[in-house]
Short mmCIF file of C-alpha atoms in Angstrom, two decimals:
data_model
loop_
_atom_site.label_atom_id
_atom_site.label_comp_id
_atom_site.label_asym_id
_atom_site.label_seq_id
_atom_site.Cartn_x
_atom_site.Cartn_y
_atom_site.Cartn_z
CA UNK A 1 -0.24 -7.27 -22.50
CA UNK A 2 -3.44 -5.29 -22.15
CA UNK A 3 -6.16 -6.72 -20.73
CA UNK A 4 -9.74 -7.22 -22.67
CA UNK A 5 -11.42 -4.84 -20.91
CA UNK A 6 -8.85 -2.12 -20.36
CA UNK A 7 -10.57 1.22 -21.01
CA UNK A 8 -9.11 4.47 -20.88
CA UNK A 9 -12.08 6.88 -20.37
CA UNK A 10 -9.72 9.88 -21.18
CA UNK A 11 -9.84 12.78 -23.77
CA UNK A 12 -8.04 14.83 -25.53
CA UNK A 13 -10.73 17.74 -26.49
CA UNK A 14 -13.96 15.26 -27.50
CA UNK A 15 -12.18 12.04 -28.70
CA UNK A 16 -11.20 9.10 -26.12
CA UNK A 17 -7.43 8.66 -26.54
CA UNK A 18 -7.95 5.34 -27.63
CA UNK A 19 -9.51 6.46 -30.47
CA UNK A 20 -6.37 7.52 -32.18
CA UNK A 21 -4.87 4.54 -34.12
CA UNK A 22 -0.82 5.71 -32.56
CA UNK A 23 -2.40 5.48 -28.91
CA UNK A 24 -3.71 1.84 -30.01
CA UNK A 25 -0.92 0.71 -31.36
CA UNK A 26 1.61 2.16 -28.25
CA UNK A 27 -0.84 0.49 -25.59
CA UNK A 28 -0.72 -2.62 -27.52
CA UNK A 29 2.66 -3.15 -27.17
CA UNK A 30 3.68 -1.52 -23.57
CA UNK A 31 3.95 -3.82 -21.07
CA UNK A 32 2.73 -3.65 -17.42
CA UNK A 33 -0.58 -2.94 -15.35
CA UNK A 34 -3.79 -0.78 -16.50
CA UNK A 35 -2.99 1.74 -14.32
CA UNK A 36 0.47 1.98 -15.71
CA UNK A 37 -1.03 2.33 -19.11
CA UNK A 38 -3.75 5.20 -17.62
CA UNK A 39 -1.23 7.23 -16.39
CA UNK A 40 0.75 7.25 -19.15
CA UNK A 41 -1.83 8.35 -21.49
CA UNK A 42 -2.88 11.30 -19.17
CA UNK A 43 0.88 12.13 -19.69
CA UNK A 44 0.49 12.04 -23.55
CA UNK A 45 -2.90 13.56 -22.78
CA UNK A 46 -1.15 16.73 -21.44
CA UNK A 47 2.13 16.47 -24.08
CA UNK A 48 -0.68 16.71 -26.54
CA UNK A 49 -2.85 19.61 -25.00
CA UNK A 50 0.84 21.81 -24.42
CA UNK A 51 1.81 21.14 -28.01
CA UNK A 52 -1.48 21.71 -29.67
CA UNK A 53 -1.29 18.17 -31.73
CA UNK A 54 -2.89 14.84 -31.73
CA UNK A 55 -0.96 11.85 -31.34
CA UNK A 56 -1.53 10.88 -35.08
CA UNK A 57 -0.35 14.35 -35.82
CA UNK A 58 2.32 13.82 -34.07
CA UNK A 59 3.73 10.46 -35.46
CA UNK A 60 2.68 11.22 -38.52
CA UNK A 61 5.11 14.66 -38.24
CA UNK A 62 7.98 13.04 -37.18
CA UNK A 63 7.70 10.11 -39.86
CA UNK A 64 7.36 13.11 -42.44
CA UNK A 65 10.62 15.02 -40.71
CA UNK A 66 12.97 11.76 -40.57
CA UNK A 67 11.57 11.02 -44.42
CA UNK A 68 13.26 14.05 -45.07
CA UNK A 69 15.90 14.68 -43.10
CA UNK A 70 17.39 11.78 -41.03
CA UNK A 71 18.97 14.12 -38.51
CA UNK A 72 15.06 15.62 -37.65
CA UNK A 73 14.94 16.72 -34.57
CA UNK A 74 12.02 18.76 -33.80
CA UNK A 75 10.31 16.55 -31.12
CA UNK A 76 13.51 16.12 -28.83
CA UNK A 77 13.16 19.86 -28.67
CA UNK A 78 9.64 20.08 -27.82
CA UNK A 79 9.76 17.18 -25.20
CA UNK A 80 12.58 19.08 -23.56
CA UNK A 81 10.57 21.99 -23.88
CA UNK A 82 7.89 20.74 -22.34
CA UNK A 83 9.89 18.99 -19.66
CA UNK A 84 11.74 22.45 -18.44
CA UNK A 85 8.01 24.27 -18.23
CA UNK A 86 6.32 21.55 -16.19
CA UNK A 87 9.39 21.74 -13.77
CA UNK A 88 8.20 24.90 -12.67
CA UNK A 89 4.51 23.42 -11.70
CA UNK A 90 5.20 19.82 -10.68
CA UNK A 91 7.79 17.79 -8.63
CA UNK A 92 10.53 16.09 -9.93
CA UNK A 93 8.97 13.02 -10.53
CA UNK A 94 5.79 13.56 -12.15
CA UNK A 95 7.91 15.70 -14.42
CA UNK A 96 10.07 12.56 -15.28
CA UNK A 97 7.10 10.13 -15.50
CA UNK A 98 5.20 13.08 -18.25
CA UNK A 99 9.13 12.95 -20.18
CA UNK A 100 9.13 8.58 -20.18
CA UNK A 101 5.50 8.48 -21.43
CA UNK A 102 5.77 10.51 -24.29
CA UNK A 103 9.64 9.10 -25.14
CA UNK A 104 7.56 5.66 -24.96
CA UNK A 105 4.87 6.50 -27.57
CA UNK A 106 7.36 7.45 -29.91
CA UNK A 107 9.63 4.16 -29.16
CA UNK A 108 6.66 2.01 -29.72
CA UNK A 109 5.38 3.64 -32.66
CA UNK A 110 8.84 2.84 -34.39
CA UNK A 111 9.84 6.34 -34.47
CA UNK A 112 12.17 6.55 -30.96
CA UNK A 113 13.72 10.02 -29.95
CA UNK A 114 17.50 10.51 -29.75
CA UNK A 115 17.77 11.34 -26.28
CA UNK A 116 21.36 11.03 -24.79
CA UNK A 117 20.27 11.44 -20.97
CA UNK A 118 17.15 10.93 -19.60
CA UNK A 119 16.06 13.31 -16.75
CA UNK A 120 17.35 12.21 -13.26
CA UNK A 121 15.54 12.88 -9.91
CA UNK A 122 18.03 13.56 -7.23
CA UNK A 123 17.33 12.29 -3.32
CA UNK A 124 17.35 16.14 -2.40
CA UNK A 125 14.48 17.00 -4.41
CA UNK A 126 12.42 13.45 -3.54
CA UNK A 127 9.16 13.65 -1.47
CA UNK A 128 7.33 10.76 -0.09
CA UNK A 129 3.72 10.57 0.84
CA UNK A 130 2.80 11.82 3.95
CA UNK A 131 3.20 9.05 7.35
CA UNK A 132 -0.39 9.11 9.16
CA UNK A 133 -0.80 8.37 12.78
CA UNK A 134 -3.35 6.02 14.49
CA UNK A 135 -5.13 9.11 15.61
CA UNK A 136 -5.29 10.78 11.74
CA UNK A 137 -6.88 7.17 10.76
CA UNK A 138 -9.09 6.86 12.92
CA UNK A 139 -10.18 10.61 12.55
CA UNK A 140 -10.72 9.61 8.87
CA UNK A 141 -12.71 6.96 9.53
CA UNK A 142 -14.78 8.76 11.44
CA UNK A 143 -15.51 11.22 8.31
CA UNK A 144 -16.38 8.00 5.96
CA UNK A 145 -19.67 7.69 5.02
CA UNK A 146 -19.43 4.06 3.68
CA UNK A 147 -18.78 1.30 5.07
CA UNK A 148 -16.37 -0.13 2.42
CA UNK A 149 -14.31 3.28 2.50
CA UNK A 150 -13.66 2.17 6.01
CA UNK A 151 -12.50 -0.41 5.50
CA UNK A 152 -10.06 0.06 2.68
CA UNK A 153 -8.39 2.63 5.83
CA UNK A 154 -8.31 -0.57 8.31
CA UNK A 155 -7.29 -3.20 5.70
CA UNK A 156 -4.88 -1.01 3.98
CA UNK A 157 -3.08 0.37 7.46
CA UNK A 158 -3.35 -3.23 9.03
CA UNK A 159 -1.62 -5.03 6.19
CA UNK A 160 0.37 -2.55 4.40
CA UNK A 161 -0.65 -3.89 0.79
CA UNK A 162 0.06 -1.61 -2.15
CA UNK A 163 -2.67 -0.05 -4.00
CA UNK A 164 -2.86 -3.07 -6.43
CA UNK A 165 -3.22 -5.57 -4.01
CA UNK A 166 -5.71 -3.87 -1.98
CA UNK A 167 -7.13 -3.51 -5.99
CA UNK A 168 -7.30 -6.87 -6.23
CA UNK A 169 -7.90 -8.70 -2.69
CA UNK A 170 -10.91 -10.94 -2.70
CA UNK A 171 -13.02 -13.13 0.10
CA UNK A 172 -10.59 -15.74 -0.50
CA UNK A 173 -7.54 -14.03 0.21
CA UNK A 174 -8.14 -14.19 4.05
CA UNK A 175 -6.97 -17.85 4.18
CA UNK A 176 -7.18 -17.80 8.05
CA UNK A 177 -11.12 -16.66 8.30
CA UNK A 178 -14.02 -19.22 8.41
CA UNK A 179 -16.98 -18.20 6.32
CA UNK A 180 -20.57 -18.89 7.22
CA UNK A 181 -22.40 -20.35 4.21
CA UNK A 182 -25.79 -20.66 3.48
CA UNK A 183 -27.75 -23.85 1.97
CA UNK A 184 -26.80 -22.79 -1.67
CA UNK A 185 -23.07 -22.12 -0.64
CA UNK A 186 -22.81 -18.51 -0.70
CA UNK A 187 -21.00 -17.11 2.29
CA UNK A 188 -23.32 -15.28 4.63
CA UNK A 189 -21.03 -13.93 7.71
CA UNK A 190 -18.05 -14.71 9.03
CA UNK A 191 -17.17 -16.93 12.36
CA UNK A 192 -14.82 -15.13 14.87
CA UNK A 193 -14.48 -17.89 16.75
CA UNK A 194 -13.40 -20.21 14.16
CA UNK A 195 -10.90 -17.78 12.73
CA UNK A 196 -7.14 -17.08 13.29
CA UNK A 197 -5.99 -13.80 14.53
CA UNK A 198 -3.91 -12.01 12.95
CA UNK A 199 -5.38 -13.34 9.78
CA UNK A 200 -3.46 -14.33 7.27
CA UNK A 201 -3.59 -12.05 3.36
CA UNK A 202 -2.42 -14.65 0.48
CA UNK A 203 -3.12 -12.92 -2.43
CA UNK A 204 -2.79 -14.63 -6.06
CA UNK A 205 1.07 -15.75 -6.62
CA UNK A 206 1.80 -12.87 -9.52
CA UNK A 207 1.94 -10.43 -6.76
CA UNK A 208 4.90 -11.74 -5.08
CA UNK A 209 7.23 -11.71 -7.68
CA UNK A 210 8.62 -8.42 -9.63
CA UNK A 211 10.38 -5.69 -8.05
CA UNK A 212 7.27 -4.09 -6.01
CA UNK A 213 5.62 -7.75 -4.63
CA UNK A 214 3.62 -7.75 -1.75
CA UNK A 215 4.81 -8.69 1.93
CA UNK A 216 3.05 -11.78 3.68
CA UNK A 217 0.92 -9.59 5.90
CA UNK A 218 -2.00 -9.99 8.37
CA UNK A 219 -4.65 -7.93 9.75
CA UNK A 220 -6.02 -7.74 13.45
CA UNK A 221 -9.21 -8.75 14.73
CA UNK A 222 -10.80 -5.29 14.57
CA UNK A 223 -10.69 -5.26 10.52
CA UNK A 224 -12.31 -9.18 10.34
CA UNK A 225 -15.21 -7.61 12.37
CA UNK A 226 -16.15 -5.00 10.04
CA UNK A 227 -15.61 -7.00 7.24
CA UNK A 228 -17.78 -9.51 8.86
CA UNK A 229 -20.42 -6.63 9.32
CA UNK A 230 -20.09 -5.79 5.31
CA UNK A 231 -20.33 -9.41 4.19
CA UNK A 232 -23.65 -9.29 6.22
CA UNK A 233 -24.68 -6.33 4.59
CA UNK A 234 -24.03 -7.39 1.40
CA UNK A 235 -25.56 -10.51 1.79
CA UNK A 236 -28.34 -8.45 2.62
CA UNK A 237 -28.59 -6.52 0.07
CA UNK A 238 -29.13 -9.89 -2.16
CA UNK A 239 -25.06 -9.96 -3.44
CA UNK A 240 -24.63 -13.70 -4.06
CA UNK A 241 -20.72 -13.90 -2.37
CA UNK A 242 -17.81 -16.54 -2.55
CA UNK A 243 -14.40 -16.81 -2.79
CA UNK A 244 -13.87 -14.79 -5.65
CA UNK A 245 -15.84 -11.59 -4.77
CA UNK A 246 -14.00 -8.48 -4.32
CA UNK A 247 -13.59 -7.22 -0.66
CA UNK A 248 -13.79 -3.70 -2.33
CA UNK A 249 -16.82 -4.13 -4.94
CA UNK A 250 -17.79 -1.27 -7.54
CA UNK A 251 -21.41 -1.87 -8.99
CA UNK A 252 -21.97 -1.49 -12.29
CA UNK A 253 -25.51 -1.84 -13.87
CA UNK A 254 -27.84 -1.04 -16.74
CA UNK A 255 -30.39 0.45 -15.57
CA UNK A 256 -33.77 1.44 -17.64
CA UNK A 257 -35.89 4.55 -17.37
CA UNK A 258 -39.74 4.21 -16.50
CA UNK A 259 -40.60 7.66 -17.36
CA UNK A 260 -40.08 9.87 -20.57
CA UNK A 261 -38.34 7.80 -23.12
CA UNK A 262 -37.92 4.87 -21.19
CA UNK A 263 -34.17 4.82 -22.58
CA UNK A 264 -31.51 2.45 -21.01
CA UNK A 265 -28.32 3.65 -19.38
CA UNK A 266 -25.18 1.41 -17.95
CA UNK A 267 -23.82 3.08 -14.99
CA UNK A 268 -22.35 2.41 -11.65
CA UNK A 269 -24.39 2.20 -8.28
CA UNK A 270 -22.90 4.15 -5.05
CA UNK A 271 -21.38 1.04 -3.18
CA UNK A 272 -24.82 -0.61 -3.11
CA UNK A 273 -25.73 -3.75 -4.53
CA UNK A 274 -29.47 -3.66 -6.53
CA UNK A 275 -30.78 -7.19 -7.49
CA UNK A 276 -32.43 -6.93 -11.00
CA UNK A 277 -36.09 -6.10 -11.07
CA UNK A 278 -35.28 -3.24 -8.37
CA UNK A 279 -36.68 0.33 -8.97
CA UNK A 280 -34.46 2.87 -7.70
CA UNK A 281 -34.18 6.53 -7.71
CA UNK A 282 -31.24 8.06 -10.25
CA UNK A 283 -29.90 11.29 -10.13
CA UNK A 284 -29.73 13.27 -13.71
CA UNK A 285 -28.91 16.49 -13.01
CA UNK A 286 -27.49 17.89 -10.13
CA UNK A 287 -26.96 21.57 -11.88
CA UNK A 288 -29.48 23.38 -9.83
CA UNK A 289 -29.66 24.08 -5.74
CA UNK A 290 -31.87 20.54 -6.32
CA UNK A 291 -31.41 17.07 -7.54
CA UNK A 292 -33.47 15.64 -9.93
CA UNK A 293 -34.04 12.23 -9.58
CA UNK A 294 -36.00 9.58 -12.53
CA UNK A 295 -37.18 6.49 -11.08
CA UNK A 296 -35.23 3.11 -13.05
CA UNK A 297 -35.67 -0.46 -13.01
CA UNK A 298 -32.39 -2.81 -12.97
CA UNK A 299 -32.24 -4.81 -15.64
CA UNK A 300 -28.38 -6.33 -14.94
CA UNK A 301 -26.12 -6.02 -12.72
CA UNK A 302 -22.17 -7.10 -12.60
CA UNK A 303 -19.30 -6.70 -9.61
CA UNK A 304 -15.92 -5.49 -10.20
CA UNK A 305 -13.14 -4.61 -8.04
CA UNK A 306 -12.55 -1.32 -7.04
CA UNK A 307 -10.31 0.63 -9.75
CA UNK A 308 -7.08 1.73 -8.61
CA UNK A 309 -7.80 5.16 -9.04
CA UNK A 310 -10.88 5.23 -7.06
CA UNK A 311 -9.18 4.15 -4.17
CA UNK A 312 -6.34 6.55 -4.08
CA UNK A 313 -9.54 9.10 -4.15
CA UNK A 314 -10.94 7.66 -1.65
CA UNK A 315 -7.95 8.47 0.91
CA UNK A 316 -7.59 12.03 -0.42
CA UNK A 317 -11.10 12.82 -0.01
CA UNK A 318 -11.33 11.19 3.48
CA UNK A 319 -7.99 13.13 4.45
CA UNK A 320 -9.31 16.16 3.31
CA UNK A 321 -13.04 16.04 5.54
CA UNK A 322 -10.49 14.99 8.81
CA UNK A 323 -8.73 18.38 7.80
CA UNK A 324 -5.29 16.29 7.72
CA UNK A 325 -2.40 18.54 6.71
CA UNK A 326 1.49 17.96 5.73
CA UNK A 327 3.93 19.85 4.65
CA UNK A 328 4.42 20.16 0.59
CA UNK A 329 7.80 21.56 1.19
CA UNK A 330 9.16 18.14 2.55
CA UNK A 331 5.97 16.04 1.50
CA UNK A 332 2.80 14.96 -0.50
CA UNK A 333 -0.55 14.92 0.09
CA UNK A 334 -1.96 11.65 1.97
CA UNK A 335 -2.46 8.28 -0.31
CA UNK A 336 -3.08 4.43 0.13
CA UNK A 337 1.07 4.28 0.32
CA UNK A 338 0.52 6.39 3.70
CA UNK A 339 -1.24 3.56 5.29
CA UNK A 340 1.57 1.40 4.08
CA UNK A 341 4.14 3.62 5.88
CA UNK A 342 2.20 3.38 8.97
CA UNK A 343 2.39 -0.08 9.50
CA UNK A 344 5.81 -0.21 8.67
CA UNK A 345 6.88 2.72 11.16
CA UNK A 346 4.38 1.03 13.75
CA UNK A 347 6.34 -2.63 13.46
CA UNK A 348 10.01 -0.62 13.49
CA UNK A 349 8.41 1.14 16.88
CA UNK A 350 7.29 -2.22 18.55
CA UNK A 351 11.06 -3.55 18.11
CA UNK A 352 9.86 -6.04 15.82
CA UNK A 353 13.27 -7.88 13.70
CA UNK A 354 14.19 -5.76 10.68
CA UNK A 355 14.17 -8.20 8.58
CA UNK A 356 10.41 -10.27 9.41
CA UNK A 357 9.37 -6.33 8.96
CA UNK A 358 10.39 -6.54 5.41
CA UNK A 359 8.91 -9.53 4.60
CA UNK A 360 5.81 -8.62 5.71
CA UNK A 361 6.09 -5.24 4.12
CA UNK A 362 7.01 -6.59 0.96
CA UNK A 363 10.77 -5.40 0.46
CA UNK A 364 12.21 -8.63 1.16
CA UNK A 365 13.56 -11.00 -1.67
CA UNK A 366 12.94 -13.85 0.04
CA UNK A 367 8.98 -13.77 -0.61
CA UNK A 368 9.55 -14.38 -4.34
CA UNK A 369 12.29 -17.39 -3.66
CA UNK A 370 9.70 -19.08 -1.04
CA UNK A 371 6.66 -18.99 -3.76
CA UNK A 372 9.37 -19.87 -6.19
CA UNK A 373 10.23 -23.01 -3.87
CA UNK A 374 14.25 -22.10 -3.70
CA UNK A 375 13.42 -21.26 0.33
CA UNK A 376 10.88 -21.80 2.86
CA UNK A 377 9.53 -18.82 4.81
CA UNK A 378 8.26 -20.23 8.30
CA UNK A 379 4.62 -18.52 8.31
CA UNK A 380 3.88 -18.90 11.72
CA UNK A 381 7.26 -17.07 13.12
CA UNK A 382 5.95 -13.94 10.89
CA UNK A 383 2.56 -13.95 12.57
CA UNK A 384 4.37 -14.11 15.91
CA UNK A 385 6.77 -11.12 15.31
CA UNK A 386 2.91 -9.57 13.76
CA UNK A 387 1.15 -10.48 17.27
CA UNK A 388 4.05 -9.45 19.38
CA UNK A 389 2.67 -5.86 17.80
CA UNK A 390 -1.34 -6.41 17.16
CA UNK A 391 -2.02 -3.65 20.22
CA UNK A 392 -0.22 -1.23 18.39
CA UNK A 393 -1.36 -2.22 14.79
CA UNK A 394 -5.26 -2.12 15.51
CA UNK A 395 -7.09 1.05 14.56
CA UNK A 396 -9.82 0.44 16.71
CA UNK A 397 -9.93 1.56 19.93
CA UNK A 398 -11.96 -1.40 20.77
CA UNK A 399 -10.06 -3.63 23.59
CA UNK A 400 -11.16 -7.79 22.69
CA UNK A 401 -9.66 -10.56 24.64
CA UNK A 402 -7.31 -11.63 22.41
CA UNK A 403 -5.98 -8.11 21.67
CA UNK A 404 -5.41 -8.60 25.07
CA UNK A 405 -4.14 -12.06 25.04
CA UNK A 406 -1.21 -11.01 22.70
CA UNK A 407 -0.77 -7.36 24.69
CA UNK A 408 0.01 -10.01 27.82
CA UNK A 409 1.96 -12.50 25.87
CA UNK A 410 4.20 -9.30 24.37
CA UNK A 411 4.29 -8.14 27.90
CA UNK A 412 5.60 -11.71 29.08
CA UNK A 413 7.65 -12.16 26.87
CA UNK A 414 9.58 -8.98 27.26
CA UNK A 415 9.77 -9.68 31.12
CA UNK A 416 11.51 -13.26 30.47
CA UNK A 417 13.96 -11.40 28.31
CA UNK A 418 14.87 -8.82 31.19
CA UNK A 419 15.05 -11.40 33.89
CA UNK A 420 17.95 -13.05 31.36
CA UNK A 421 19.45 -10.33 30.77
CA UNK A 422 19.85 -9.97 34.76
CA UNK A 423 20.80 -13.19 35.41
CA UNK A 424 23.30 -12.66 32.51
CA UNK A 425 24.89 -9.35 33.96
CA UNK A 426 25.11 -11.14 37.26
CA UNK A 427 27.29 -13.34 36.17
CA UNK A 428 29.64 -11.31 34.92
CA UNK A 429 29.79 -9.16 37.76
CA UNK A 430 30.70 -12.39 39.42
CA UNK A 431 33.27 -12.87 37.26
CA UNK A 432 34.28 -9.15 37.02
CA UNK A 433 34.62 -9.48 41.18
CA UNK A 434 37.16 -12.76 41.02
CA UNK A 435 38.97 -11.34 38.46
CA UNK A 436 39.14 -8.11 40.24
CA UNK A 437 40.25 -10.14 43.66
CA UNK A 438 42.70 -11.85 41.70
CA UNK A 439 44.56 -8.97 40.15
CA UNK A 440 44.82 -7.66 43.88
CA UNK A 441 46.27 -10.87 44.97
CA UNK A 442 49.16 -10.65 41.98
CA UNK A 443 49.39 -6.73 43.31
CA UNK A 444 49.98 -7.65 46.92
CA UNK A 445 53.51 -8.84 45.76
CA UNK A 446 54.23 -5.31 44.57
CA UNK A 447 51.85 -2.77 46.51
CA UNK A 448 51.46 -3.93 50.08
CA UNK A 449 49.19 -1.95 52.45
CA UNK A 450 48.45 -0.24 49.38
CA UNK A 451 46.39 -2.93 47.96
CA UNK A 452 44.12 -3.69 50.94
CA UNK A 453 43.13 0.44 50.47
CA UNK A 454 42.40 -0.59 47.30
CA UNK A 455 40.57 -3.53 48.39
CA UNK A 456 38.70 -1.30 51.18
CA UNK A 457 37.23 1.22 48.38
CA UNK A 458 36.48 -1.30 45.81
CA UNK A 459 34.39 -3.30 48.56
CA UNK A 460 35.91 -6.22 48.42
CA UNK A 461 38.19 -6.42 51.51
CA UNK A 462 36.22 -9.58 52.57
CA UNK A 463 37.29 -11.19 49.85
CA UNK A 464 40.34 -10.11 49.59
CA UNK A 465 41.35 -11.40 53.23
CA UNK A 466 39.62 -14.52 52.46
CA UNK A 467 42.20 -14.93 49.31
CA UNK A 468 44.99 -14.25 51.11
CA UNK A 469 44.57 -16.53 53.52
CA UNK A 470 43.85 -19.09 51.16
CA UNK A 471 47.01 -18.77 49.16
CA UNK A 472 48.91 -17.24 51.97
CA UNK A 473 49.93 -14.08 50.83
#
């Protein structure tokens, strides 16, 4: 179902495509997530732009067509149409996504196309998203002027949460940090000390079940520290925080004028929080070599999440200041799903068991049948296999002493392994050497002086005299 506040903010020409009664009706009935439902109406957006028709005109042609002639056909043709021209300007898939959209607004309009075979994307013709290195994040980061862009690198890279749970991750998500409240109960900072590292992300229980669900992931020390460096900030800045504030907040205020016509205006603030009653400089026009700025007072003030689409813009545009290339032969530009296919390539590097990877990833059916209670997932052997490779996960350069602590433990542990792997091969030499000295025994029967050369080159005359002596060969 939609949600309440969905709101498409897209046009066709100078009407929202909400405003057409076909586009109501279609996103009333399509099931799935906002940003499901804003895609797909850019996709009708464009159908509609290539065809020169609304989507009223549209249904309203088609209804008109079938009333009279039931074997109407007209749109089939021009989505096919449409399909084969944006092949030659887009990939595979976006082509395919553009062809379901519009064969969905007909379907749930009750006028559905007759369309024997869908378009198929082939594996030869897939690209993913570009993979980007430890040294390409950090490069980023160094090109982000915000602290909470930052942050959606570290958190996004560290856990490997799709862009909807990064959308939707609150304070109260990190289960394994300890908040520092003040007398009212807001939290204030966060106590390192107190907390578990890797932290545990929990986020609400809808996101582990479907076919995309998230993994049971963790982040490293380095990320709690600049969160705990924005919470402080925000705090600052007068942002009463809990539990259910968003870790990646969007600011949306009305604001008034206090010059000209004093006229009110609901906008959003650049990733800073303004308590009501604040005057603050807004920029109207930025047309000219100079902005103009009007001085405002905030009158209210609300805190959202992050929309989806911000944050995927938020990785191009820090890709594109760190001058971060791929090839768009093989590949696509840089996204939030690049950070996700860092961590995973980072846990397959550290050796970590295939199959803790995928649960923490996310591609792992056992997530939804432990929050569905048919299994139990032990929690703490995931954060071991996640510790075993914290030195590689971290962004930061920083080194802190448990970074360390886990480095020496992974370093231990690996050395334990070796030494029974030794012990294990000597033993079997062992055995290789008695079985060796007792197929030389059973030869002596039929070799004589040959054996004892063979005995001499395999090194193990010794103990081949001491065997015959003792069953006296």
């Amino acid at each position: 179902m939609m949600s309440p506040s969905f709101n498409s903010v897209i046009k066709l020409g100078d009407r929202d495509m909400m405003s057409f009664n076909s586009v109501r009706a279609w996103m009333s009935a399509l099931r799935g997530k906002d940003w499901t439902r804003v895609t797909y109406l850019r996709n009708l957006r464009d159908f509609c732009r290539w065809c020169g028709k609304t989507p009223d005109e549209l249904i309203e042609e088609r209804r008109e067509g079938l009333r009279r002639d039931r074997f109407w056909r007209r749109e089939e043709d021009l989505l096919n149409q449409f399909y084969m021209e944006m092949r030659e300007r887009y990939s595979a898939g976006t082509c395919l996504s553009k062809f379901t959209a519009v064969a969905s607004f007909f379907k749930y309009n009750g006028l559905r196309l007759e369309i024997p075979r869908f378009p198929k994307v082939e594996s030869w013709e897939e690209r993913g998203v570009k993979r980007l290195t430890k040294e390409e994040i950090r490069k980023m980061m160094g090109y982000a002027d915000r602290m909470r862009d930052k942050l959606v690198l570290i958190i996004g890279a560290e856990s490997g949460l799709r862009v909807k749970g990064l959308n939707a991750l609150t304070l109260g998500c990190f289960v394994d940090v300890a908040y520092i409240r003040d007398k009212e109960g807001y939290i204030r900072s966060i106590d390192l000390t107190e907390s578990i590292v890797p932290s545990r992300i929990e986020l609400p229980k809808r996101f582990y079940f479907g076919r995309k669900s998230e993994g049971i992931t963790f982040v490293c020390e380095d990320a709690l520290e600049l969160l705990k460096e924005y919470v402080e900030r925000r705090y600052g800045w007068g942002e009463k925080l809990t539990e259910k504030s968003p870790v990646f907040p969007a600011y949306r205020a009305t604001i008034r004028f206090l010059d000209g016509k004093k006229e009110r205006k609901r906008v959003y603030l650049k990733s800073r929080y303004w308590p009501p009653g604040s005057i603050i400089d807004r920029v109207v026009d930025t047309s000219g070599r100079k902005y103009v700025y009007r001085k405002a007072v905030v009158e209210e003030i609300s805190v959202e999440p992050i929309s989806i689409t911000n944050l995927e813009r938020t990785v191009r545009k820090l890709a594109k200041r760190a001058g971060i290339t791929y090839d768009p032969e093989k590949e696509r530009p840089p996204s939030v799903h690049s950070l996700r296919k860092y961590l995973r390539s980072t846990l397959d590097a550290a050796g970590v068991n295939a199959v803790l990877v995928n649960t923490i990833i996310g591609h792992s059916s056992m997530i939804e049948e432990h929050y569905s209670g048919k299994k139990h997932l032990d929690i703490e052997e995931l954060r071991h296999a996640y510790e075993s490779a914290m030195h590689r996960i971290a962004i930061s350069e920083k080194v802190t002493t448990r970074s360390l602590k886990a480095r020496l433990n992974h370093e231990e542990e690996r050395r334990e392994a070796l030494e029974r792997a030794f012990l294990e091969l000597g033993s079997r030499v062992e055995k290789l050497e008695e079985a060796i000295v007792r197929l030389l025994g059973i030869m002596v029967l039929w070799g004589g002086p040959r054996v004892e050369t063979l005995a001499r080159e395999l090194g193990l005359e010794k103990e081949f005299k001491e065997m015959r002596k003792r069953k006296g060969y």
